[in-house]
Short mmCIF file of C-alpha atoms in Angstrom, two decimals:
data_model
loop_
_atom_site.label_atom_id
_atom_site.label_comp_id
_atom_site.label_asym_id
_atom_site.label_seq_id
_atom_site.Cartn_x
_atom_site.Cartn_y
_atom_site.Cartn_z
CA MET V 1 -0.05 -0.08 0.07
CA ALA V 2 1.62 3.42 -0.88
CA SER V 3 2.03 5.88 2.01
CA PRO V 4 -0.04 8.76 2.21
CA PRO V 5 1.71 12.07 0.86
CA ARG V 6 3.79 13.74 3.44
CA SER V 7 1.78 16.40 4.14
CA LEU V 8 -0.62 14.95 4.84
CA SER V 9 0.42 12.42 7.26
CA ILE V 10 1.79 15.55 9.44
CA SER V 11 -1.91 16.71 9.09
CA PHE V 12 -3.29 13.40 10.15
CA PHE V 13 -1.05 13.53 13.12
CA VAL V 14 -1.68 16.72 14.24
CA LEU V 15 -5.22 16.45 14.47
CA LEU V 16 -4.22 12.86 16.97
CA ILE V 17 -2.63 14.62 18.98
CA ILE V 18 -4.54 18.06 19.56
CA PRO V 19 -7.42 16.32 21.32
CA ILE V 20 -5.02 14.09 23.66
CA ILE V 21 -3.00 17.37 24.86
CA SER V 22 -6.64 19.54 25.53
CA ALA V 23 -7.73 16.23 26.99
CA ARG V 24 -4.99 16.37 29.64
CA THR V 25 -5.13 20.58 29.85
CA SER V 26 -9.01 20.38 30.51
CA PHE V 27 -10.11 22.32 33.27
CA ILE V 28 -12.82 19.99 33.62
CA LYS V 29 -11.53 16.52 35.33
CA LEU V 30 -12.75 13.48 36.42
CA PRO V 31 -12.03 11.87 39.68
CA GLY V 32 -8.25 9.67 39.70
CA SER V 33 -6.02 8.49 42.03
CA ASP V 34 -3.34 10.80 40.34
CA GLY V 35 -4.30 13.61 41.86
CA SER V 36 -6.16 14.97 39.13
CA ARG V 37 -9.45 14.84 40.74
CA SER V 38 -11.92 18.27 40.18
CA ALA V 39 -11.84 20.92 42.86
CA ALA V 40 -15.57 20.61 43.04
CA THR V 41 -14.97 16.67 44.16
CA ASN V 42 -12.12 17.26 46.50
CA THR V 43 -14.34 20.30 48.22
CA TYR V 44 -17.34 17.80 48.50
CA CYS V 45 -15.60 14.41 49.92
CA GLU V 46 -14.03 17.32 52.73
CA SER V 47 -17.04 18.48 53.12
CA TRP V 48 -18.80 14.83 53.35
CA ARG V 49 -16.10 13.57 55.57
CA LEU V 50 -16.66 16.63 58.20
CA ALA V 51 -20.48 15.55 57.90
CA ALA V 52 -19.41 12.14 58.56
CA GLU V 53 -16.75 12.98 61.51
CA THR V 54 -19.76 15.32 62.92
CA ASN V 55 -22.50 12.57 63.29
CA ASN V 56 -24.62 14.60 60.34
CA VAL V 57 -24.40 11.50 57.73
CA GLY V 58 -26.42 9.67 60.80
CA THR V 59 -26.30 5.61 59.79
CA TRP V 60 -23.77 4.77 56.87
CA ASP V 61 -22.86 1.80 55.26
CA VAL V 62 -20.15 2.86 52.33
CA ILE V 63 -18.48 6.15 51.57
CA PRO V 64 -19.25 7.87 48.16
CA SER V 65 -17.42 6.01 45.52
CA ILE V 66 -16.53 9.47 44.39
CA CYS V 67 -14.41 9.51 47.40
CA VAL V 68 -12.31 6.93 47.68
CA ASP V 69 -9.28 8.41 46.51
CA SER V 70 -9.67 11.51 49.03
CA VAL V 71 -10.23 9.43 51.90
CA SER V 72 -7.27 7.25 50.86
CA GLU V 73 -4.87 10.56 50.69
CA TYR V 74 -6.30 11.19 53.99
CA LEU V 75 -5.51 8.36 55.78
CA ASN V 76 -1.93 8.20 53.81
CA GLY V 77 -0.82 11.34 54.61
CA ASP V 78 0.02 13.54 57.59
CA GLN V 79 -3.25 14.70 58.42
CA TYR V 80 -4.85 11.57 59.78
CA GLY V 81 -1.74 11.36 62.60
CA SER V 82 -2.40 14.97 63.57
CA ASP V 83 -5.40 14.51 63.76
CA TYR V 84 -4.99 11.78 66.76
CA GLY V 85 -2.40 14.14 67.87
CA VAL V 86 -4.33 17.09 68.64
CA ILE V 87 -7.30 15.23 70.07
CA ALA V 88 -4.96 13.43 72.40
CA ASP V 89 -3.65 16.71 73.60
CA TYR V 90 -6.65 18.08 73.92
CA ALA V 91 -7.81 14.90 76.32
CA LEU V 92 -4.37 14.77 78.41
CA ALA V 93 -4.78 18.83 78.71
CA PHE V 94 -8.32 17.73 80.69
CA ALA V 95 -6.87 14.48 81.92
CA LYS V 96 -4.88 16.82 84.02
CA THR V 97 -7.57 18.92 85.38
CA VAL V 98 -9.22 15.60 87.18
CA GLN V 99 -8.25 15.14 90.84
CA ILE V 100 -7.39 11.57 91.22
CA SER V 101 -8.50 9.63 94.36
CA GLY V 102 -6.08 7.30 95.01
CA ASP V 103 -8.80 4.76 95.13
CA GLY V 104 -7.88 2.93 91.53
CA LYS V 105 -11.39 3.99 90.80
CA ASP V 106 -10.81 6.69 88.41
CA VAL V 107 -11.21 5.43 85.14
CA TRP V 108 -10.15 6.03 81.26
CA ILE V 109 -12.01 3.75 78.52
CA PHE V 110 -10.65 3.30 75.54
CA ASP V 111 -12.22 1.65 72.25
CA ILE V 112 -9.42 -0.65 70.32
CA ASP V 113 -10.12 -0.74 67.12
CA GLU V 114 -9.45 2.77 65.11
CA THR V 115 -8.80 3.88 69.00
CA LEU V 116 -5.92 2.04 69.91
CA LEU V 117 -5.00 0.32 67.30
CA THR V 118 -5.11 1.08 63.45
CA ASN V 119 -6.44 -0.96 60.63
CA ILE V 120 -5.27 0.74 58.05
CA ASP V 121 -3.54 -2.27 56.36
CA TYR V 122 -6.78 -4.22 56.37
CA TYR V 123 -8.96 -1.40 54.90
CA LYS V 124 -6.01 -0.72 52.27
CA ALA V 125 -6.74 -3.94 50.42
CA HIS V 126 -10.84 -3.48 50.95
CA GLY V 127 -11.11 -0.38 49.16
CA TYR V 128 -11.09 1.65 52.34
CA GLY V 129 -14.69 1.64 53.17
CA SER V 130 -15.94 1.36 49.62
CA ILE V 131 -16.68 -2.06 49.83
CA PRO V 132 -19.41 -3.60 52.21
CA TYR V 133 -18.20 -4.69 55.41
CA ASP V 134 -17.42 -8.44 55.04
CA SER V 135 -17.18 -10.28 58.81
CA ASN V 136 -14.99 -12.95 57.20
CA SER V 137 -12.14 -11.55 55.69
CA TYR V 138 -12.32 -8.67 58.73
CA ASN V 139 -11.91 -11.67 61.42
CA GLU V 140 -9.39 -13.56 59.43
CA TRP V 141 -7.22 -10.16 59.91
CA VAL V 142 -8.07 -9.85 63.39
CA VAL V 143 -7.07 -12.89 64.35
CA GLN V 144 -3.57 -12.32 62.87
CA GLY V 145 -3.12 -9.50 65.73
CA THR V 146 -0.59 -7.45 63.66
CA ALA V 147 -2.72 -4.32 63.93
CA PRO V 148 -0.30 -1.35 65.08
CA ALA V 149 -0.74 1.39 67.85
CA PHE V 150 -1.68 4.92 66.52
CA ASP V 151 1.58 6.81 67.94
CA ALA V 152 -0.59 9.21 69.36
CA SER V 153 -3.04 6.97 71.31
CA LEU V 154 -0.44 5.07 72.95
CA ARG V 155 1.53 8.32 74.05
CA LEU V 156 -2.06 9.34 75.81
CA TYR V 157 -2.71 5.68 77.29
CA ASN V 158 0.92 6.02 78.63
CA ALA V 159 0.48 9.59 79.86
CA LEU V 160 -3.26 8.67 81.62
CA LYS V 161 -1.45 5.21 83.53
CA LYS V 162 1.30 7.76 84.82
CA LEU V 163 -1.39 10.21 86.25
CA GLY V 164 -2.81 7.50 88.10
CA PHE V 165 -5.95 6.97 86.03
CA THR V 166 -7.42 3.01 85.92
CA ILE V 167 -7.59 1.91 82.16
CA VAL V 168 -10.60 0.62 80.58
CA LEU V 169 -10.62 -1.08 77.44
CA LEU V 170 -14.41 -1.55 75.87
CA THR V 171 -14.56 -3.15 72.49
CA GLY V 172 -17.08 -4.46 70.08
CA ARG V 173 -14.80 -7.49 69.34
CA ASP V 174 -16.29 -11.18 70.54
CA GLU V 175 -15.60 -12.68 73.45
CA ASP V 176 -13.50 -15.55 71.80
CA GLN V 177 -11.28 -13.24 70.48
CA ARG V 178 -9.55 -11.98 73.65
CA SER V 179 -6.60 -13.76 73.65
CA VAL V 180 -5.54 -12.57 70.34
CA THR V 181 -6.71 -9.02 71.51
CA GLU V 182 -4.82 -9.49 74.28
CA LYS V 183 -1.17 -10.17 72.37
CA ASN V 184 -1.76 -7.65 69.77
CA LEU V 185 -2.64 -4.86 72.33
CA ARG V 186 0.88 -5.97 74.57
CA ASP V 187 3.09 -6.22 71.02
CA ALA V 188 1.88 -2.92 69.80
CA GLY V 189 3.32 -1.41 73.39
CA TYR V 190 -0.28 -1.49 75.19
CA LEU V 191 0.38 -2.83 79.09
CA ASP V 192 -1.19 -2.88 82.49
CA TRP V 193 -5.00 -1.98 81.48
CA GLU V 194 -7.62 -2.90 84.69
CA ARG V 195 -10.24 -4.42 82.02
CA LEU V 196 -10.56 -5.71 79.02
CA LEU V 197 -14.43 -5.90 78.43
CA LEU V 198 -16.01 -7.57 75.22
CA ARG V 199 -19.04 -8.92 73.60
CA GLY V 200 -20.33 -11.90 75.49
CA ARG V 201 -22.49 -14.13 74.21
CA GLU V 202 -25.24 -11.68 75.92
CA ASP V 203 -24.27 -9.19 74.23
CA GLN V 204 -25.07 -10.16 70.59
CA GLY V 205 -27.42 -8.30 68.68
CA LYS V 206 -27.32 -5.60 70.99
CA SER V 207 -26.27 -1.90 68.95
CA ALA V 208 -22.66 -1.01 70.00
CA THR V 209 -24.30 2.64 72.36
CA ASN V 210 -26.87 -0.08 74.12
CA TYR V 211 -23.90 -2.92 74.61
CA LYS V 212 -21.15 0.15 75.69
CA SER V 213 -23.30 2.27 77.48
CA GLU V 214 -24.82 -1.20 79.83
CA GLN V 215 -21.10 -1.59 80.00
CA ARG V 216 -20.33 1.75 81.19
CA SER V 217 -23.20 1.70 83.74
CA LYS V 218 -22.33 -1.28 85.48
CA LEU V 219 -18.93 0.07 86.21
CA ILE V 220 -20.62 3.47 87.41
CA VAL V 221 -22.57 0.74 90.05
CA GLU V 222 -19.38 -0.89 91.03
CA GLY V 223 -18.21 2.89 91.94
CA PHE V 224 -15.76 3.54 89.06
CA LYS V 225 -15.93 7.29 88.26
CA ILE V 226 -15.71 7.49 84.14
CA HIS V 227 -14.01 10.70 83.68
CA GLY V 228 -12.78 10.31 79.83
CA ASN V 229 -13.83 8.15 76.87
CA THR V 230 -11.82 8.01 73.48
CA GLY V 231 -13.56 6.21 70.26
CA ASP V 232 -13.64 6.44 66.54
CA GLN V 233 -17.42 5.73 67.02
CA TRP V 234 -20.19 7.97 68.02
CA SER V 235 -21.47 4.55 69.37
CA ASP V 236 -18.79 4.39 72.06
CA LEU V 237 -19.61 7.66 73.28
CA LEU V 238 -23.14 8.36 73.16
CA GLY V 239 -26.35 6.97 74.90
CA PHE V 240 -26.14 6.97 78.69
CA ALA V 241 -23.73 6.61 81.62
CA VAL V 242 -21.73 8.50 79.58
CA ALA V 243 -17.94 9.90 80.38
CA VAL V 244 -17.69 13.47 82.21
CA ARG V 245 -15.53 14.27 78.68
CA SER V 246 -15.83 12.21 75.28
CA PHE V 247 -13.13 12.34 72.90
CA LYS V 248 -13.95 11.33 69.38
CA VAL V 249 -11.24 10.36 67.32
CA PRO V 250 -11.88 10.53 63.72
CA ASN V 251 -12.83 7.27 60.82
CA PRO V 252 -13.95 8.18 58.07
CA MET V 253 -14.33 4.14 56.72
CA TYR V 254 -16.83 2.81 58.69
CA TYR V 255 -20.03 3.64 60.96
CA ILE V 256 -20.53 1.06 63.50
CA PRO V 257 -24.81 2.15 65.37
CA MET L 1 25.74 64.10 42.06
CA ALA L 2 27.90 62.09 40.11
CA SER L 3 26.47 58.14 38.89
CA PRO L 4 28.10 55.46 40.12
CA PRO L 5 30.22 53.75 37.24
CA ARG L 6 27.51 51.07 34.34
CA SER L 7 29.56 47.56 36.12
CA LEU L 8 29.07 49.40 39.42
CA SER L 9 25.48 50.01 38.93
CA ILE L 10 24.35 46.64 38.01
CA SER L 11 26.57 44.58 40.68
CA PHE L 12 24.55 46.43 43.36
CA PHE L 13 21.15 45.64 41.35
CA VAL L 14 21.96 42.03 41.36
CA LEU L 15 23.39 41.89 44.95
CA LEU L 16 20.07 43.70 45.57
CA ILE L 17 17.45 41.08 43.98
CA ILE L 18 19.44 37.91 44.70
CA PRO L 19 17.75 37.39 48.88
CA ILE L 20 14.52 38.34 47.34
CA ILE L 21 14.54 36.08 44.75
CA SER L 22 15.93 33.33 47.31
CA ALA L 23 13.50 34.71 49.92
CA ARG L 24 10.95 34.00 47.86
CA THR L 25 11.89 30.52 47.21
CA SER L 26 12.82 29.17 50.06
CA PHE L 27 11.25 26.20 52.07
CA ILE L 28 11.11 27.58 55.18
CA LYS L 29 8.25 29.46 54.93
CA LEU L 30 6.58 31.62 58.09
CA PRO L 31 2.74 31.93 58.62
CA GLY L 32 1.44 34.86 56.70
CA SER L 33 -2.05 35.61 54.81
CA ASP L 34 0.12 34.87 51.33
CA GLY L 35 -0.63 31.49 51.17
CA SER L 36 2.87 30.95 52.11
CA ARG L 37 1.82 29.39 55.68
CA SER L 38 4.08 26.17 56.25
CA ALA L 39 2.90 22.60 55.82
CA ALA L 40 2.96 22.07 59.09
CA THR L 41 0.92 24.66 60.33
CA ASN L 42 -1.49 23.99 58.12
CA THR L 43 -1.85 20.39 59.05
CA TYR L 44 -2.14 21.62 62.94
CA CYS L 45 -5.02 24.45 62.04
CA GLU L 46 -6.82 21.77 60.01
CA SER L 47 -6.93 19.20 62.86
CA TRP L 48 -7.82 21.67 65.42
CA ARG L 49 -10.44 22.76 63.24
CA LEU L 50 -11.87 19.08 63.02
CA ALA L 51 -11.52 19.02 67.30
CA ALA L 52 -13.36 22.19 67.50
CA GLU L 53 -16.05 20.92 65.20
CA THR L 54 -16.54 17.33 66.76
CA ASN L 55 -16.24 18.94 70.28
CA ASN L 56 -12.93 17.73 71.35
CA VAL L 57 -11.55 20.71 72.61
CA GLY L 58 -13.72 21.50 75.48
CA THR L 59 -14.97 25.21 75.84
CA TRP L 60 -12.26 27.50 74.46
CA ASP L 61 -12.06 31.33 74.08
CA VAL L 62 -10.36 32.16 71.02
CA ILE L 63 -9.07 30.84 68.37
CA PRO L 64 -4.99 29.46 68.09
CA SER L 65 -3.50 32.90 66.96
CA ILE L 66 -1.21 30.96 64.18
CA CYS L 67 -4.55 29.55 63.19
CA VAL L 68 -6.20 33.01 61.88
CA ASP L 69 -5.15 32.75 58.08
CA SER L 70 -6.39 28.99 58.18
CA VAL L 71 -9.31 29.90 59.16
CA SER L 72 -10.26 32.89 57.24
CA GLU L 73 -9.01 31.06 54.24
CA TYR L 74 -11.60 28.24 55.37
CA LEU L 75 -14.49 30.65 55.49
CA ASN L 76 -13.86 32.83 52.61
CA GLY L 77 -13.28 29.80 50.17
CA ASP L 78 -15.55 27.22 48.78
CA GLN L 79 -15.30 24.66 51.48
CA TYR L 80 -17.24 26.37 53.99
CA GLY L 81 -20.65 26.92 52.09
CA SER L 82 -19.87 22.93 50.83
CA ASP L 83 -19.87 22.31 54.35
CA TYR L 84 -23.76 23.50 54.95
CA GLY L 85 -24.88 22.07 51.69
CA VAL L 86 -23.85 18.45 52.50
CA ILE L 87 -25.22 18.34 55.90
CA ALA L 88 -28.55 20.63 54.31
CA ASP L 89 -28.87 17.75 52.08
CA TYR L 90 -28.09 15.41 54.98
CA ALA L 91 -30.72 16.51 56.32
CA LEU L 92 -33.32 17.08 54.06
CA ALA L 93 -32.83 13.51 53.16
CA PHE L 94 -33.50 12.71 56.87
CA ALA L 95 -36.67 14.80 56.98
CA LYS L 96 -38.46 13.10 54.07
CA THR L 97 -38.49 9.66 56.19
CA VAL L 98 -40.62 11.64 58.52
CA GLN L 99 -44.40 10.82 58.77
CA ILE L 100 -45.61 13.91 58.89
CA SER L 101 -49.08 13.91 61.05
CA GLY L 102 -50.67 17.21 59.90
CA ASP L 103 -51.96 18.80 63.09
CA GLY L 104 -48.67 20.77 63.13
CA LYS L 105 -47.42 19.38 65.74
CA ASP L 106 -43.75 17.47 63.56
CA VAL L 107 -41.14 20.54 64.77
CA TRP L 108 -37.59 21.42 63.21
CA ILE L 109 -35.54 23.61 65.25
CA PHE L 110 -33.26 26.27 63.63
CA ASP L 111 -30.50 28.16 65.62
CA ILE L 112 -30.11 31.74 64.10
CA ASP L 113 -26.67 33.09 64.12
CA GLU L 114 -23.74 31.24 62.28
CA THR L 115 -26.91 28.79 61.39
CA LEU L 116 -29.72 30.97 59.23
CA LEU L 117 -27.94 34.16 59.33
CA THR L 118 -24.07 34.37 58.54
CA ASN L 119 -21.94 37.46 60.32
CA ILE L 120 -19.17 36.54 58.99
CA ASP L 121 -18.85 40.67 57.75
CA TYR L 122 -18.82 41.24 61.68
CA TYR L 123 -16.01 38.68 62.06
CA LYS L 124 -14.03 39.51 58.99
CA ALA L 125 -13.85 42.81 60.92
CA HIS L 126 -13.29 41.20 64.36
CA GLY L 127 -10.15 38.94 63.75
CA TYR L 128 -12.29 36.05 62.88
CA GLY L 129 -12.76 34.74 66.44
CA SER L 130 -9.04 35.48 67.45
CA ILE L 131 -10.36 38.48 69.34
CA PRO L 132 -11.75 37.73 72.77
CA TYR L 133 -15.82 38.21 72.06
CA ASP L 134 -17.26 41.99 73.06
CA SER L 135 -21.23 42.02 73.39
CA ASN L 136 -20.70 45.78 72.55
CA SER L 137 -19.21 46.05 69.21
CA TYR L 138 -21.39 42.61 68.47
CA ASN L 139 -24.20 43.96 69.62
CA GLU L 140 -24.05 47.01 67.62
CA TRP L 141 -23.91 44.71 64.43
CA VAL L 142 -26.74 42.99 65.31
CA VAL L 143 -28.98 45.58 65.69
CA GLN L 144 -28.02 46.93 62.38
CA GLY L 145 -30.16 43.55 61.31
CA THR L 146 -28.01 42.94 57.94
CA ALA L 147 -27.14 39.63 58.86
CA PRO L 148 -27.38 37.34 55.15
CA ALA L 149 -28.90 33.78 54.88
CA PHE L 150 -26.66 31.22 54.27
CA ASP L 151 -27.74 29.80 50.71
CA ALA L 152 -28.02 25.83 51.87
CA SER L 153 -29.93 27.09 55.13
CA LEU L 154 -32.63 28.87 53.21
CA ARG L 155 -32.72 26.15 50.78
CA LEU L 156 -33.51 23.46 53.87
CA TYR L 157 -35.72 25.88 55.62
CA ASN L 158 -37.87 26.63 52.81
CA ALA L 159 -37.81 22.67 51.50
CA LEU L 160 -39.03 21.62 55.00
CA LYS L 161 -41.66 23.75 55.18
CA LYS L 162 -42.95 22.37 51.78
CA LEU L 163 -42.77 19.07 53.79
CA GLY L 164 -45.12 20.35 56.35
CA PHE L 165 -42.61 21.20 59.39
CA THR L 166 -43.72 23.32 61.83
CA ILE L 167 -40.84 25.95 62.01
CA VAL L 168 -39.36 26.59 65.21
CA LEU L 169 -36.32 29.15 65.79
CA LEU L 170 -34.41 28.79 68.96
CA THR L 171 -31.59 31.92 69.24
CA GLY L 172 -29.29 32.89 72.70
CA ARG L 173 -29.91 36.61 71.50
CA ASP L 174 -32.11 38.31 73.68
CA GLU L 175 -36.00 39.16 73.88
CA ASP L 176 -34.81 42.72 73.35
CA GLN L 177 -33.29 42.33 69.88
CA ARG L 178 -37.00 40.51 68.86
CA SER L 179 -38.12 43.07 66.47
CA VAL L 180 -34.43 43.84 64.85
CA THR L 181 -33.87 39.78 64.59
CA GLU L 182 -37.18 39.18 62.57
CA LYS L 183 -36.96 42.07 60.06
CA ASN L 184 -33.14 40.60 59.62
CA LEU L 185 -35.03 36.90 58.98
CA ARG L 186 -37.60 38.12 56.41
CA ASP L 187 -34.81 40.33 54.76
CA ALA L 188 -32.76 37.39 54.48
CA GLY L 189 -35.77 35.45 52.87
CA TYR L 190 -36.81 33.14 56.22
CA LEU L 191 -40.17 33.49 56.54
CA ASP L 192 -43.69 31.72 58.21
CA TRP L 193 -42.00 30.06 61.23
CA GLU L 194 -44.41 29.29 63.94
CA ARG L 195 -42.26 30.48 66.80
CA LEU L 196 -39.17 32.72 67.46
CA LEU L 197 -37.66 31.95 71.38
CA LEU L 198 -35.51 34.37 72.56
CA ARG L 199 -33.81 34.66 75.98
CA GLY L 200 -35.67 36.00 78.75
CA ARG L 201 -35.35 37.46 81.64
CA GLU L 202 -35.60 34.79 83.35
CA ASP L 203 -33.07 32.57 80.87
CA GLN L 204 -30.34 35.20 81.79
CA GLY L 205 -27.19 33.48 83.49
CA LYS L 206 -28.29 29.97 82.40
CA SER L 207 -26.19 28.13 80.08
CA ALA L 208 -26.90 28.15 76.40
CA THR L 209 -27.75 24.04 76.49
CA ASN L 210 -29.74 24.10 79.94
CA TYR L 211 -31.57 27.48 78.43
CA LYS L 212 -32.51 25.57 75.30
CA SER L 213 -33.12 22.20 76.32
CA GLU L 214 -35.49 24.08 78.55
CA GLN L 215 -37.23 25.33 75.81
CA ARG L 216 -37.08 21.94 74.45
CA SER L 217 -38.27 20.94 77.11
CA LYS L 218 -41.59 22.80 76.77
CA LEU L 219 -42.21 22.53 73.26
CA ILE L 220 -42.60 18.51 73.97
CA VAL L 221 -45.23 19.47 76.96
CA GLU L 222 -47.03 21.16 74.92
CA GLY L 223 -47.31 17.84 72.78
CA PHE L 224 -44.70 18.86 69.73
CA LYS L 225 -42.42 16.23 68.06
CA ILE L 226 -38.84 17.54 67.55
CA HIS L 227 -37.61 15.68 64.59
CA GLY L 228 -34.84 17.94 63.68
CA ASN L 229 -32.57 20.30 65.33
CA THR L 230 -30.21 22.60 63.19
CA GLY L 231 -27.13 24.40 64.96
CA ASP L 232 -23.66 25.36 64.63
CA GLN L 233 -23.29 24.85 68.81
CA TRP L 234 -23.23 21.85 70.43
CA SER L 235 -24.90 23.53 73.02
CA ASP L 236 -27.87 23.87 70.08
CA LEU L 237 -28.33 20.52 69.98
CA LEU L 238 -26.99 18.65 73.43
CA GLY L 239 -28.55 18.48 77.10
CA PHE L 240 -32.03 17.13 77.35
CA ALA L 241 -35.14 16.88 75.08
CA VAL L 242 -32.85 16.53 72.16
CA ALA L 243 -34.21 16.45 68.55
CA VAL L 244 -34.15 12.84 67.29
CA ARG L 245 -31.67 13.91 64.22
CA SER L 246 -29.70 16.58 65.29
CA PHE L 247 -27.09 18.46 62.50
CA LYS L 248 -24.04 20.89 63.86
CA VAL L 249 -23.18 22.93 61.25
CA PRO L 250 -19.63 23.62 61.21
CA ASN L 251 -18.21 27.07 63.10
CA PRO L 252 -14.67 27.87 63.64
CA MET L 253 -14.97 30.78 64.98
CA TYR L 254 -16.53 30.87 68.37
CA TYR L 255 -17.93 28.21 71.11
CA ILE L 256 -20.79 28.98 73.44
CA PRO L 257 -21.21 26.50 76.34
#
């Protein structure tokens, strides 16, 4: 087959390349993992994250699909750790104002997942909350017992112990995950808690808000004073028998009612 | 006076301009209003704002001085309005699930300042919350009655009325600001509320949380059902007699206990 005349060939090449160049420099950009998301998508996703953190979204199942990249960027950048750090600082400032009685009854409660331990490695491999929760694969991850500590949470935990607080861990994990949870916590650096409260058989089917409120209520009946409570879910903090001060650490990946 | 030799003049010009260029391209940047704040300051201020919005800071008086520019940027950019818009969307989605009885007893409560009306023009002239609250200058601003509506709040307000909700306005403003408040609201586009509740003489000295809880409680005694409540302060939303769903709109400028 004969080649087309040279001038036609060049014109064809130019016609071919112009839309590629203009697509790359277009002001209207589609969401993507290369930082090319539109400003509007970024703004929306920041608003969504704030709405989720302030409990304005209500019950939600998965994160908005257009926000996967934005949430991933947040979790893998400096902001996520900084957010824990600033909250830990405010928690500690409050803790220092508490008059410790010395009878071991001054309690600080911590949730575990996304509060003391980070499961970011699991969520990284499962779409950062964009895929519906799968208990099988999640429990496989939990029994590995390799979740690391949040730096700021470990710092707060140790500072509270030094101040004389009694530490109670209150988690939605099941009783049959006690050993692996204890080992994971110790490996991550958390030592000498007073109690680790997990869901027993009688707690199955209860909302996290009810289950955790009931557990706090029992502590109060026992004579404990719950000064502080740190959790990544509003269901860790709200309900009844609430702490004097509650500290909500961020979690833009999942919601537990 | 004789001019310096031409070559000296050029050298002098070069010596003069080099530090200016290098200062402009330096990697270590001080906080400033020209977008040259350090990444660490930006990250800290974003964490502070999230901590304030999630009620982790506790009682606070003024915003951190290093965050004035960051807060100003947030308030004057697209994010602030977008945050109200996304929250209004979630509020409206919830409102549409409410079975309206038709007896006029289905209530939605709105706070006024920084919820229906924006006082951004006042705060712009008063350091965006970095200067302690001054009731004299603030009241001078209020009696001007020129605060505009938030677009998203006006949209939500009108949509709720269309759905059949009874609108109650519950504000920390004093009873003696009733007329100017009514006029300002109407001028901004808010019409046909059922009640405007302001602080009476008997409410002076009460915390906002108590005063507003008492007012909600009275509504419930009268047979109203409080389905939704929108406010920029946690003291608009928490306490007793709370709404079925509460919606916290942002306010990084001031805190009312």
